[in-house]
Short mmCIF file of C-alpha atoms in Angstrom, two decimals:
data_model
loop_
_atom_site.label_atom_id
_atom_site.label_comp_id
_atom_site.label_asym_id
_atom_site.label_seq_id
_atom_site.Cartn_x
_atom_site.Cartn_y
_atom_site.Cartn_z
CA MET A 1 96.11 115.41 113.81
CA GLU A 2 96.58 111.25 113.16
CA THR A 3 100.20 109.94 114.20
CA THR A 4 102.30 107.80 112.25
CA THR A 5 103.00 104.39 113.48
CA GLN A 6 106.88 103.06 113.62
CA LEU A 7 106.80 100.30 110.50
CA PRO A 8 108.93 97.72 109.38
CA GLN A 9 111.96 99.08 107.43
CA SER A 10 111.90 95.59 104.87
CA LEU A 11 109.01 95.67 102.75
CA PRO A 12 107.73 91.96 100.53
CA ALA A 13 110.03 91.36 97.52
CA ASP A 14 107.53 92.38 94.44
CA ASP A 15 106.31 88.73 93.04
CA MET A 16 105.23 88.11 96.55
CA SER A 17 102.52 91.08 96.04
CA PHE A 18 100.56 89.24 93.52
CA ALA A 19 99.32 85.70 94.49
CA VAL A 20 95.33 85.25 94.26
CA ALA A 21 93.81 83.18 97.08
CA VAL A 22 92.99 79.88 95.60
CA GLY A 23 88.69 79.57 95.42
CA VAL A 24 88.62 83.33 94.29
CA PRO A 25 88.22 83.81 90.67
CA ASP A 26 90.00 87.01 89.74
CA GLY A 27 87.21 88.61 88.40
CA GLN A 28 85.66 88.69 92.20
CA VAL A 29 89.34 90.07 93.26
CA LYS A 30 89.09 92.88 90.34
CA ALA A 31 85.80 93.52 91.81
CA ALA A 32 86.09 93.67 95.03
CA GLU A 33 89.00 96.25 94.08
CA SER A 34 87.26 98.24 92.24
CA ASP A 35 84.37 99.35 94.91
CA GLY A 36 86.55 102.15 96.30
CA LYS A 37 87.38 100.42 99.00
CA ARG A 38 90.60 99.27 100.48
CA TRP A 39 91.49 96.94 103.87
CA PHE A 40 92.33 100.26 105.88
CA ILE A 41 94.76 99.79 109.84
CA ALA A 42 93.50 100.70 112.96
CA ILE A 43 95.59 100.97 115.38
CA VAL A 44 93.34 99.93 119.28
CA ALA A 45 94.08 99.07 122.92
CA HIS A 46 96.32 96.18 123.24
CA ASN A 47 93.78 92.98 123.93
CA THR A 48 90.72 94.70 122.57
CA GLU A 49 90.95 93.47 119.45
CA LYS A 50 88.31 92.33 118.90
CA SER A 51 86.22 93.61 120.87
CA CYS A 52 87.36 97.07 119.15
CA CYS A 53 85.11 94.91 115.83
CA ARG A 54 81.99 93.93 118.72
CA LYS A 55 82.43 98.07 119.33
CA LEU A 56 81.65 99.39 115.82
CA GLU A 57 79.56 97.54 114.41
CA GLU A 58 77.09 98.51 117.37
CA LEU A 59 78.71 101.99 117.23
CA PHE A 60 77.31 101.63 113.42
CA THR A 61 73.76 99.94 113.41
CA ILE A 62 70.47 101.54 114.38
CA GLU A 63 67.77 99.43 114.81
CA GLY A 64 68.82 96.53 113.38
CA LYS A 65 71.06 97.97 110.44
CA LYS A 66 74.22 99.76 109.99
CA THR A 67 74.59 103.13 108.74
CA LEU A 68 77.78 102.44 107.43
CA ASP A 69 79.23 100.11 105.72
CA PHE A 70 82.34 98.77 106.82
CA GLU A 71 83.88 95.46 107.25
CA THR A 72 86.47 93.65 109.69
CA TYR A 73 88.77 91.82 110.34
CA VAL A 74 91.60 90.30 113.16
CA PRO A 75 93.43 87.46 112.55
CA SER A 76 93.69 85.63 114.89
CA GLN A 77 93.68 81.10 115.54
CA LYS A 78 92.67 78.70 118.65
CA GLU A 79 95.36 77.84 120.87
CA LEU A 80 95.25 75.30 123.33
CA ARG A 81 96.65 77.24 126.73
CA ILE A 82 97.81 75.02 129.81
CA TRP A 83 98.02 76.68 133.64
CA ARG A 84 100.00 75.94 136.07
CA ASN A 85 96.74 73.96 137.93
CA GLY A 86 96.30 72.14 134.98
CA ARG A 87 93.68 73.73 134.10
CA ARG A 88 92.97 73.32 129.42
CA LYS A 89 91.45 75.47 127.82
CA LYS A 90 90.86 76.55 124.08
CA VAL A 91 91.98 80.81 123.28
CA ASP A 92 92.15 82.75 120.59
CA ARG A 93 95.66 83.73 120.01
CA ILE A 94 95.93 87.57 118.20
CA LEU A 95 98.90 87.83 115.70
CA ILE A 96 99.23 90.99 114.87
CA PRO A 97 98.35 93.19 118.71
CA THR A 98 97.17 95.99 118.26
CA PHE A 99 95.66 95.62 114.96
CA LEU A 100 92.54 96.03 113.24
CA PHE A 101 92.10 95.72 109.73
CA ILE A 102 88.98 97.66 108.47
CA ARG A 103 87.63 97.29 105.35
CA CYS A 104 86.08 100.62 103.24
CA THR A 105 85.85 103.55 101.81
CA GLU A 106 87.73 106.46 102.43
CA ASP A 107 84.70 108.72 103.55
CA THR A 108 83.98 105.34 105.78
CA ARG A 109 87.00 106.12 107.03
CA LYS A 110 87.25 109.44 108.07
CA ALA A 111 83.50 108.72 109.75
CA ILE A 112 84.84 106.05 111.85
CA LYS A 113 87.93 108.24 113.61
CA ILE A 114 85.75 111.12 113.74
CA HIS A 115 83.64 108.89 115.67
CA ALA A 116 84.96 105.64 117.23
CA VAL A 117 86.92 107.23 120.28
CA PHE A 118 88.16 103.78 121.15
CA ILE A 119 90.71 103.88 117.87
CA LYS A 120 93.78 105.46 118.48
CA HIS A 121 94.87 106.25 114.40
CA PHE A 122 94.86 104.58 111.06
CA MET A 123 99.19 103.28 110.59
CA LYS A 124 100.06 105.78 107.39
CA ASP A 125 102.69 104.29 104.70
CA PRO A 126 106.00 106.70 104.92
CA ALA A 127 107.37 104.67 101.60
CA GLY A 128 104.18 105.72 99.89
CA GLN A 129 103.77 109.65 98.18
CA THR A 130 103.45 112.53 100.28
CA ASP A 131 100.36 115.05 99.59
CA ALA A 132 100.95 119.18 98.61
CA PHE A 133 100.55 119.42 103.25
CA GLY A 134 103.88 116.36 103.08
CA MET A 135 101.18 114.41 104.62
CA TYR A 136 101.81 110.46 104.09
CA PRO A 137 98.60 108.97 102.12
CA PHE A 138 96.88 106.39 104.58
CA ALA A 139 99.13 102.58 104.83
CA PHE A 140 95.82 99.82 103.31
CA ILE A 141 96.69 96.44 102.71
CA PRO A 142 96.13 94.82 99.52
CA GLU A 143 92.29 92.95 98.22
CA HIS A 144 94.58 90.18 97.02
CA GLN A 145 96.83 89.65 99.22
CA MET A 146 93.91 90.26 102.63
CA LEU A 147 92.07 86.70 100.58
CA ASN A 148 95.54 85.18 101.44
CA LEU A 149 95.88 85.89 104.54
CA GLN A 150 92.38 84.91 105.24
CA ARG A 151 92.99 82.23 103.41
CA MET A 152 96.13 80.76 105.30
CA VAL A 153 94.66 81.66 108.88
CA GLY A 154 91.87 80.00 108.77
CA ASP A 155 93.03 77.09 107.07
CA ALA A 156 96.12 76.37 108.89
CA GLU A 157 96.72 73.54 111.10
CA THR A 158 99.64 74.86 112.69
CA PRO A 159 100.60 77.70 113.57
CA VAL A 160 100.59 80.89 111.39
CA THR A 161 103.60 83.92 112.12
CA ILE A 162 103.90 87.04 111.21
CA ASP A 163 107.72 87.96 110.65
CA PRO A 164 108.37 92.26 109.48
CA ARG A 165 111.91 90.68 109.30
CA ARG A 166 113.47 90.55 105.93
CA LEU A 167 112.98 87.05 104.91
CA TYR A 168 115.07 85.71 102.05
CA VAL A 169 112.94 83.41 100.49
CA GLY A 170 113.22 80.93 97.39
CA VAL A 171 111.04 79.71 94.76
CA ARG A 172 107.76 79.66 93.93
CA VAL A 173 105.37 77.30 95.56
CA ARG A 174 101.93 76.46 94.91
CA VAL A 175 100.30 73.80 98.02
CA LYS A 176 99.34 70.51 97.35
CA GLY A 177 97.46 68.46 99.80
CA GLY A 178 95.90 68.77 103.33
CA ARG A 179 93.56 72.41 103.94
CA LEU A 180 95.46 74.89 102.22
CA LYS A 181 95.77 72.92 98.43
CA GLY A 182 96.13 74.86 96.03
CA LEU A 183 97.76 78.36 97.83
CA GLU A 184 100.33 79.62 96.11
CA GLY A 185 103.12 81.87 98.48
CA ASN A 186 107.41 81.52 98.43
CA ILE A 187 109.40 78.58 99.89
CA LEU A 188 111.54 79.49 103.38
CA ARG A 189 114.09 77.19 104.63
CA GLU A 190 114.10 77.79 108.35
CA PRO A 191 117.50 77.90 110.79
CA SER A 192 115.56 74.54 112.40
CA GLY A 193 115.61 72.79 108.66
CA SER A 194 111.94 72.92 108.64
CA THR A 195 110.58 74.94 105.38
CA SER A 196 107.61 77.25 105.31
CA LEU A 197 104.92 78.83 102.87
CA VAL A 198 105.60 82.73 103.34
CA LEU A 199 103.06 85.29 101.77
CA GLY A 200 104.26 89.13 101.10
CA ILE A 201 101.57 91.06 102.98
CA HIS A 202 102.39 94.86 102.42
CA ILE A 203 103.42 96.97 105.56
CA LEU A 204 103.70 93.94 108.00
CA GLY A 205 105.89 91.36 105.96
CA TYR A 206 105.63 88.18 105.82
CA ALA A 207 102.93 85.48 106.61
CA LYS A 208 104.43 81.67 107.42
CA VAL A 209 102.82 78.68 107.90
CA GLU A 210 105.64 75.87 108.19
CA MET A 211 104.41 72.57 105.72
CA PRO A 212 106.76 69.80 104.67
CA LEU A 213 108.08 69.57 101.14
CA GLU A 214 106.54 66.35 100.31
CA LEU A 215 103.55 69.58 100.16
CA LEU A 216 105.33 71.78 97.97
CA GLU A 217 105.54 71.45 94.36
CA VAL A 218 107.66 74.65 92.56
CA MET A 219 105.59 76.88 90.22
CA GLU A 220 106.39 76.89 86.29
CA ASN A 221 108.06 80.46 85.36
#
């Protein structure tokens, strides 16, 4: 029996759930969502997130061809690490430790769980409706939210963080300059006085990145 990982007690506000990644046509998002695939959340051992992606590819590849249709994603950013001896090196910073996102159908998810012993379990959603046996559904991240997260993580020039707390976000805004130009989200004023752009990510809470006010414009209702 698969276990349930403890989830944040607060979820993003509803209006945070419909931002579409810039440069991705709405029709393309809907097409992706209609193929029966979902971004499931697999739990793996700490510091094995990237290696588990490779293991999955190897496990389901025979003679150069994949035997299962899936894709994986581990949110990470390069950061400069400095050791006491002065050594400097850019390393991958995993944004959500032990999480491996797998986009696939439910049948493929079951096959992966059976054969990929390095996956501890798939996260379940205690806010979802239980089935006839009292079991909660498996948690997943909506396609448009994952596209937004991938855009933020891939293009942000400052560190992206995941915050599971209930945040009192402000007005809806759009980035009007820089590598994240066009990305939509909500504004958040940090206790330090800085401002951040935040995206609601179901189950996880919020993804946020520091963003100067001059790069944000308020969206009209």
